[in-house]
mmCIF file of C-alpha atoms and ligand atoms in Angstrom:
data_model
loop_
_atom_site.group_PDB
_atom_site.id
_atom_site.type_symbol
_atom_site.label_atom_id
_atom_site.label_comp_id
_atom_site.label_asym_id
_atom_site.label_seq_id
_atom_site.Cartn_x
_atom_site.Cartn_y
_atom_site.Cartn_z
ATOM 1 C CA UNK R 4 44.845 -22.846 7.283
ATOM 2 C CA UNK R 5 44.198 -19.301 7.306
ATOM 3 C CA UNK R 6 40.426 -18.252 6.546
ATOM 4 C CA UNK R 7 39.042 -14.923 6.035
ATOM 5 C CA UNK R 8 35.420 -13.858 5.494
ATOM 6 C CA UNK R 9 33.663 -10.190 4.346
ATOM 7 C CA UNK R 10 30.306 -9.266 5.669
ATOM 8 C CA UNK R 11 29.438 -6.807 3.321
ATOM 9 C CA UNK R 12 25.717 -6.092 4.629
ATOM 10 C CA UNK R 13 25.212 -3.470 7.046
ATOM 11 C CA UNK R 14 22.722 -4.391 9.105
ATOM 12 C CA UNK R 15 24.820 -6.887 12.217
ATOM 13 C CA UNK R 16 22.511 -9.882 12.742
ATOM 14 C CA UNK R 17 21.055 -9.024 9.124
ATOM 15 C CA UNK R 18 20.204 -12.308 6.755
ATOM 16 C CA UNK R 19 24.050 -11.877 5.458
ATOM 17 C CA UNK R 20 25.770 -11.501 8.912
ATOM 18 C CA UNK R 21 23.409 -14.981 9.977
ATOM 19 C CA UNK R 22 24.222 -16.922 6.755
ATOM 20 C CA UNK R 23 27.516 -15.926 7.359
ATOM 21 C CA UNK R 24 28.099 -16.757 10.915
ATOM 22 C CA UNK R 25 26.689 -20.791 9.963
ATOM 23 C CA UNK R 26 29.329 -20.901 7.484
ATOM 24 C CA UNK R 27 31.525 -19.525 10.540
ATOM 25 C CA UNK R 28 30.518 -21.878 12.817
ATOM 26 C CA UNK R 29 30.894 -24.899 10.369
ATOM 27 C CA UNK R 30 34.269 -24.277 9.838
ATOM 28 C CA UNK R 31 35.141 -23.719 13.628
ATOM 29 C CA UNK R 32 33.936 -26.647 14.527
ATOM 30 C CA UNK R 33 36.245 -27.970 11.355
ATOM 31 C CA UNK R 34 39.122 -26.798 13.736
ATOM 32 C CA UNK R 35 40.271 -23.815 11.761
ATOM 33 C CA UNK R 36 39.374 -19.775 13.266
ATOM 34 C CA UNK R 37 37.908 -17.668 10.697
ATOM 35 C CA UNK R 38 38.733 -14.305 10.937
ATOM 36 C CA UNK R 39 35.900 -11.620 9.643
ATOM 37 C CA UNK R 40 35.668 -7.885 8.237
ATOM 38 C CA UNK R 41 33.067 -6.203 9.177
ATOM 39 C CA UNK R 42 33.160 -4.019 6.302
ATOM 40 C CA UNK R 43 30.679 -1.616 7.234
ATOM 41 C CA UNK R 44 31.897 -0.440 10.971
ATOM 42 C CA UNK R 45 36.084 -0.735 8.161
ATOM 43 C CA UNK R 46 37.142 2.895 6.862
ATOM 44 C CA UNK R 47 37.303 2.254 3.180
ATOM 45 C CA UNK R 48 37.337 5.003 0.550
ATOM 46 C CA UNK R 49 36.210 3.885 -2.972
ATOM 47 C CA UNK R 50 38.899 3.857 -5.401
ATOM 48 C CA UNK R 51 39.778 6.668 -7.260
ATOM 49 C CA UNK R 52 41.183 5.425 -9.884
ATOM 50 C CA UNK R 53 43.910 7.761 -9.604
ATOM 51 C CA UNK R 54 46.797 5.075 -11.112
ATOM 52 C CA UNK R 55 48.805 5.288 -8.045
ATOM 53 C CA UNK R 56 49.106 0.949 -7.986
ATOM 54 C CA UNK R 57 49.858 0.599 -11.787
ATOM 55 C CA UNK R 58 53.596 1.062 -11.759
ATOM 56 C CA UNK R 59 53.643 -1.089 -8.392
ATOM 57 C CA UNK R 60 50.752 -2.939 -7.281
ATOM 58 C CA UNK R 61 50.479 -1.409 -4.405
ATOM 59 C CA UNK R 62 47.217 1.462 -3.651
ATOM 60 C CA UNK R 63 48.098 4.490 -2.091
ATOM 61 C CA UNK R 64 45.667 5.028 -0.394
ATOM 62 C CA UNK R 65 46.500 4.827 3.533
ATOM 63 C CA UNK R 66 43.316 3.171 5.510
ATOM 64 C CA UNK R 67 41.877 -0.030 6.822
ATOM 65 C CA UNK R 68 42.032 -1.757 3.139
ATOM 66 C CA UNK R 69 46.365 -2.481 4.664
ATOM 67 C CA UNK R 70 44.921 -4.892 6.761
ATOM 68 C CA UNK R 71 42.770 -6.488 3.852
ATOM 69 C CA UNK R 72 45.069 -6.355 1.692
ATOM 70 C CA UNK R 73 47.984 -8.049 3.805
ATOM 71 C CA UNK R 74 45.027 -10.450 4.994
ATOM 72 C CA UNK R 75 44.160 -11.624 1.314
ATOM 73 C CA UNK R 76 47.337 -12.146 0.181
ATOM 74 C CA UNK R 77 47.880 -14.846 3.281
ATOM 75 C CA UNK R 78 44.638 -15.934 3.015
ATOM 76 C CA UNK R 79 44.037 -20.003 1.806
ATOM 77 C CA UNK R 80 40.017 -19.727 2.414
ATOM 78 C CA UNK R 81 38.154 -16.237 0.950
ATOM 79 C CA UNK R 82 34.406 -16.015 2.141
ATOM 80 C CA UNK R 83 32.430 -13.159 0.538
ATOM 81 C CA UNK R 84 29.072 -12.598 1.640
ATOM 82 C CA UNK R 85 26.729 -9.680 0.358
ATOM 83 C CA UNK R 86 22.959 -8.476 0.441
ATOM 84 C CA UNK R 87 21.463 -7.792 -3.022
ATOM 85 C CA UNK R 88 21.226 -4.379 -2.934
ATOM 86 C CA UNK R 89 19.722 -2.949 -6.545
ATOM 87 C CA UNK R 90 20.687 -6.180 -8.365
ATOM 88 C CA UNK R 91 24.628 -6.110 -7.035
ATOM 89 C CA UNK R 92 26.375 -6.316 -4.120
ATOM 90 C CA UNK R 93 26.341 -3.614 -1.573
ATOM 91 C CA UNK R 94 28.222 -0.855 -1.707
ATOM 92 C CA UNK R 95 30.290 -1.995 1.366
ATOM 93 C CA UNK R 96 31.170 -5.025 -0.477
ATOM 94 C CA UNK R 97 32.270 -3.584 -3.843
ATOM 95 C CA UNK R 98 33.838 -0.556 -2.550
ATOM 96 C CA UNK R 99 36.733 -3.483 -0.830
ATOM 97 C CA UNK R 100 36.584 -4.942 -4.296
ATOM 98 C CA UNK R 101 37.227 -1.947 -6.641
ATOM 99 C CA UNK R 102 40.507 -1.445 -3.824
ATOM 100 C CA UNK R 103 41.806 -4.745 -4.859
ATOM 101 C CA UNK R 104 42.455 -3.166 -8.814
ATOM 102 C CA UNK R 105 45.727 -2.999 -7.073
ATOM 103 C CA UNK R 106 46.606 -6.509 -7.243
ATOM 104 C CA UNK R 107 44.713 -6.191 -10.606
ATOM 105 C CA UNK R 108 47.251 -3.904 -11.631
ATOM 106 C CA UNK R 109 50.313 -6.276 -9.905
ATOM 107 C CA UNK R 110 48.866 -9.409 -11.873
ATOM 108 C CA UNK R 111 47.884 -8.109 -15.110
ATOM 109 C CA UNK R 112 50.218 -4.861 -15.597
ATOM 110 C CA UNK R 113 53.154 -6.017 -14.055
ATOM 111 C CA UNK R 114 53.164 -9.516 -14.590
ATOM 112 C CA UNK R 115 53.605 -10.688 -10.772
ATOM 113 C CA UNK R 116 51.598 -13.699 -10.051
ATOM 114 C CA UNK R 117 49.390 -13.378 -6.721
ATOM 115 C CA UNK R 118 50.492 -16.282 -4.835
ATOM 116 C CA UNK R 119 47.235 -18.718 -4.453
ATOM 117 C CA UNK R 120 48.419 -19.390 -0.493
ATOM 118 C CA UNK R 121 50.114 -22.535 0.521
ATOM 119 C CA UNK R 122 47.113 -25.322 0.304
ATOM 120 C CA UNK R 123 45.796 -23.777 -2.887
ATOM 121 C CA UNK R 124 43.101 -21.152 -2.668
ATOM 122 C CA UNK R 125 38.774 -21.610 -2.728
ATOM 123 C CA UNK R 126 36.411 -19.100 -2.102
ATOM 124 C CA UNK R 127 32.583 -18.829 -1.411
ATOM 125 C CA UNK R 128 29.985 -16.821 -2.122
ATOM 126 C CA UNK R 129 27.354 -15.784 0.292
ATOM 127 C CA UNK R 130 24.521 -13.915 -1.371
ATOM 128 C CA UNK R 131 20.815 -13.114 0.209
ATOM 129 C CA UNK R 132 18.051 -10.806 -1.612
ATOM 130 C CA UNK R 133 15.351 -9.718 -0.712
ATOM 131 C CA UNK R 134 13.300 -10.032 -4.026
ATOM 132 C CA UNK R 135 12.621 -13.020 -6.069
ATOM 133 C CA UNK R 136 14.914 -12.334 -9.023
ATOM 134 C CA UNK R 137 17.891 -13.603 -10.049
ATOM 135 C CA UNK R 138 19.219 -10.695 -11.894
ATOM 136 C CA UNK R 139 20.333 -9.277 -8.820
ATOM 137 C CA UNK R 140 21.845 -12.319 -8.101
ATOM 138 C CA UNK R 141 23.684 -12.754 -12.134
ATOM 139 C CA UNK R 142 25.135 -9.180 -11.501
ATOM 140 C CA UNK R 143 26.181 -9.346 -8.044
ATOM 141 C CA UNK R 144 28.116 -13.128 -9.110
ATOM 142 C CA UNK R 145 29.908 -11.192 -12.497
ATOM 143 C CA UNK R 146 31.401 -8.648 -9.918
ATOM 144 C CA UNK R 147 32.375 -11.686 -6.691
ATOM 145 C CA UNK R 148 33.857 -13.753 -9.833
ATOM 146 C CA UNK R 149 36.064 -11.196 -11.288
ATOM 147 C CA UNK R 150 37.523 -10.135 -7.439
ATOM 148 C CA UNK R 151 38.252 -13.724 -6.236
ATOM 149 C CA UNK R 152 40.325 -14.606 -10.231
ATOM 150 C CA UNK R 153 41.845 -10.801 -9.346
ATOM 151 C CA UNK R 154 43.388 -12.316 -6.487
ATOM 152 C CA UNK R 155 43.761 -15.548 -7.480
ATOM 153 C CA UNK R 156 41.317 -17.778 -5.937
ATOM 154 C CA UNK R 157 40.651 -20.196 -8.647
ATOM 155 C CA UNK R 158 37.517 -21.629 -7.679
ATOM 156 C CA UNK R 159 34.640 -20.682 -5.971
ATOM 157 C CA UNK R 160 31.041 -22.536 -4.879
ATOM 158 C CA UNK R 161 27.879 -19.963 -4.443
ATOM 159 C CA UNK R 162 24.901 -20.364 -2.079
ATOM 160 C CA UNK R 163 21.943 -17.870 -2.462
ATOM 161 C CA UNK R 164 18.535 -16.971 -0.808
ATOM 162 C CA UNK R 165 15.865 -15.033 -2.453
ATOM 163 C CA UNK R 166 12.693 -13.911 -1.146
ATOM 164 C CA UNK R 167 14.271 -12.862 2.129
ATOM 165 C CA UNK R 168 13.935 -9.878 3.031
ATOM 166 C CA UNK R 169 12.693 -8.580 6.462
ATOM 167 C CA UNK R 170 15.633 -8.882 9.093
ATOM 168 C CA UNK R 171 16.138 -12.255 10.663
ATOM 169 C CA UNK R 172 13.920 -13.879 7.842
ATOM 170 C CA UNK R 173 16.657 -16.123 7.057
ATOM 171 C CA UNK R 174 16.192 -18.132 10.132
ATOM 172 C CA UNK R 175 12.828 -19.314 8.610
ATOM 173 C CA UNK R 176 14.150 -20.638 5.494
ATOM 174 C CA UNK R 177 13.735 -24.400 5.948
ATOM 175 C CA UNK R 178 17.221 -25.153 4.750
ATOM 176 C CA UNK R 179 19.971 -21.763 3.990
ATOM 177 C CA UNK R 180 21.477 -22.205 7.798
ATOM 178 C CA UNK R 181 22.017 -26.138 7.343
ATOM 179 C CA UNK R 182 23.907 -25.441 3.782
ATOM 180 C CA UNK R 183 25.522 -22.449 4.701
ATOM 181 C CA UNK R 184 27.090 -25.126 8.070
ATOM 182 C CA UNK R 185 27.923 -27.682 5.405
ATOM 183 C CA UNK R 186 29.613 -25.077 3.145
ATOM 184 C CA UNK R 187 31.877 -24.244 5.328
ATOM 185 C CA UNK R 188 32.766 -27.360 6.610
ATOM 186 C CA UNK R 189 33.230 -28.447 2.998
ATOM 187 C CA UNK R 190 35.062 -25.293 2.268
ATOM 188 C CA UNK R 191 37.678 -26.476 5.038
ATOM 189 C CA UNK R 192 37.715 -29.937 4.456
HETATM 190 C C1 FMN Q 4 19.243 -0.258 -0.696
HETATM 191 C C2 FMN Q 4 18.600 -1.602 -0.862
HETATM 192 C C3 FMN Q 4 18.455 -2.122 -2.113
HETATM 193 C C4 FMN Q 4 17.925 -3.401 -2.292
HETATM 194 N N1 FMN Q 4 17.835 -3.914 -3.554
HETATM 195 C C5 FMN Q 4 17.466 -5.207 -3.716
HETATM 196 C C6 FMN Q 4 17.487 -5.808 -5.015
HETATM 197 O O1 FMN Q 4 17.807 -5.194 -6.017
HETATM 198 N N2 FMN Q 4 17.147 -7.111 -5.140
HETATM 199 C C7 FMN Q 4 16.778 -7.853 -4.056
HETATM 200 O O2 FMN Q 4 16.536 -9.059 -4.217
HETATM 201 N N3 FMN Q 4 16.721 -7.316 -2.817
HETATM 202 C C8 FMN Q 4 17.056 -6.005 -2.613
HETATM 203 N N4 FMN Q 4 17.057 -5.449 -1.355
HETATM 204 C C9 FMN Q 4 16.617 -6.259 -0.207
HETATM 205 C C10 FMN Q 4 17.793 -6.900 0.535
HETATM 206 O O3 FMN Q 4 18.572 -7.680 -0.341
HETATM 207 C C11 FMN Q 4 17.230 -7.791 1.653
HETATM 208 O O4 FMN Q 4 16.543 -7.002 2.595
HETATM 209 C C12 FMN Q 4 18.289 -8.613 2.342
HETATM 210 O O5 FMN Q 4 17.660 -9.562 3.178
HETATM 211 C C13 FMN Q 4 19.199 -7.747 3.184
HETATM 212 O O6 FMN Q 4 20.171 -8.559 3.784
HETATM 213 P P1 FMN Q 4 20.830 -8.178 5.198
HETATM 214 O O7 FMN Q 4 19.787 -8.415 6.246
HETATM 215 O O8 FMN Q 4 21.953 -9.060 5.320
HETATM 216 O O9 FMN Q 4 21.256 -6.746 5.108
HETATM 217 C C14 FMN Q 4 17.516 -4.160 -1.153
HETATM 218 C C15 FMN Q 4 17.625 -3.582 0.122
HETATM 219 C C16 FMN Q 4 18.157 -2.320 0.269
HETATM 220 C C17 FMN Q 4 18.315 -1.742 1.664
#
């Protein structure tokens, strides 16, 4: 089974990257490797909408989104994880999802289906804020929902922390690491 996971928050041992790594560590000890993108440390220029993929799916655009995009479309398990960062995701995360307009463009323009991988694709959706409001949380889900139907990942479970916001705070939440474990294991199993 081939797993790949984002870590769209900047900060490395941040809330997102420690949620993250649970999940990680869940599904390792599944049996399956995960492999992650660090997103932040990845050379990705936003897209500029410049219509280079809509006669062929394919962006233009020569950097580190080849190896995401080649990585996706092998991909059977899709983990996105993301700080709330002014009620969305972070610009690290989105900037990798407004790249992927190119498969938009293959599977809505052109008609080419994006193959769902061999076992049938799931996703999950890592989200920590720092703030107690779930409007940060409704925005930042619209966005994570729309990329994993773009490239075909037809279902997708969500975990979310609010009210954490200092670095590290998630390792005093009495329960995110023990459900972000079990997701992944579920998410493998
Ligand atoms: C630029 C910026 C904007 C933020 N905006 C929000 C927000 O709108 N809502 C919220 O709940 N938290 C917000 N936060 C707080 C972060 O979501 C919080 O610190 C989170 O724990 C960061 O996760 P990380 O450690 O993985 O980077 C913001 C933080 C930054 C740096």
């Amino acid at each position: 089974m081939e797993i790949i996971a984002f870590c769209g928050s900047p900060r490395k041992n941040g809330n997102t990257d420690l949620l993250l790594k649970e999940t990680i560590r869940g599904i390792e000890d599944a049996g399956f490797p995960v492999k992650m993108f660090r997103l932040n440390v990845m050379k990705i220029k936003p897209c500029q909408n410049c219509g280079g993929c809509e006669e062929t799916g394919k962006c233009i655009v020569e950097d580190d989104m080849d190896q995401i995009f080649d990585a996706i479309r092998s991909a059977d398990r899709i983990i996105l994880a993301s700080p709330i960062f002014f009620f969305a995701l972070s610009a690290q995360t989105k900037a990798m999802i407004d790249r992927c307009q190119s498969f938009w463009c293959e599977k809505y323009l052109l008609k080419r289906p994006i193959q769902g991988g061999r076992l049938g694709r799931k996703g999950l959706l890592l989200l920590v804020g720092g703030m107690k409001k779930e409007i940060g949380i409704q925005c930042a889900e619209a966005s994570a929902k729309a990329f994993f139907r773009t490239i075909s990942v037809p279902e997708h479970s969500v975990l979310y922390y609010l009210g954490i916001d200092e670095k590290g705070a998630i390792l005093r939440h009495p329960t995110a690491l023990k459900e972000a474990y079990k997701a992944g294991k579920k998410l493998v199993s």
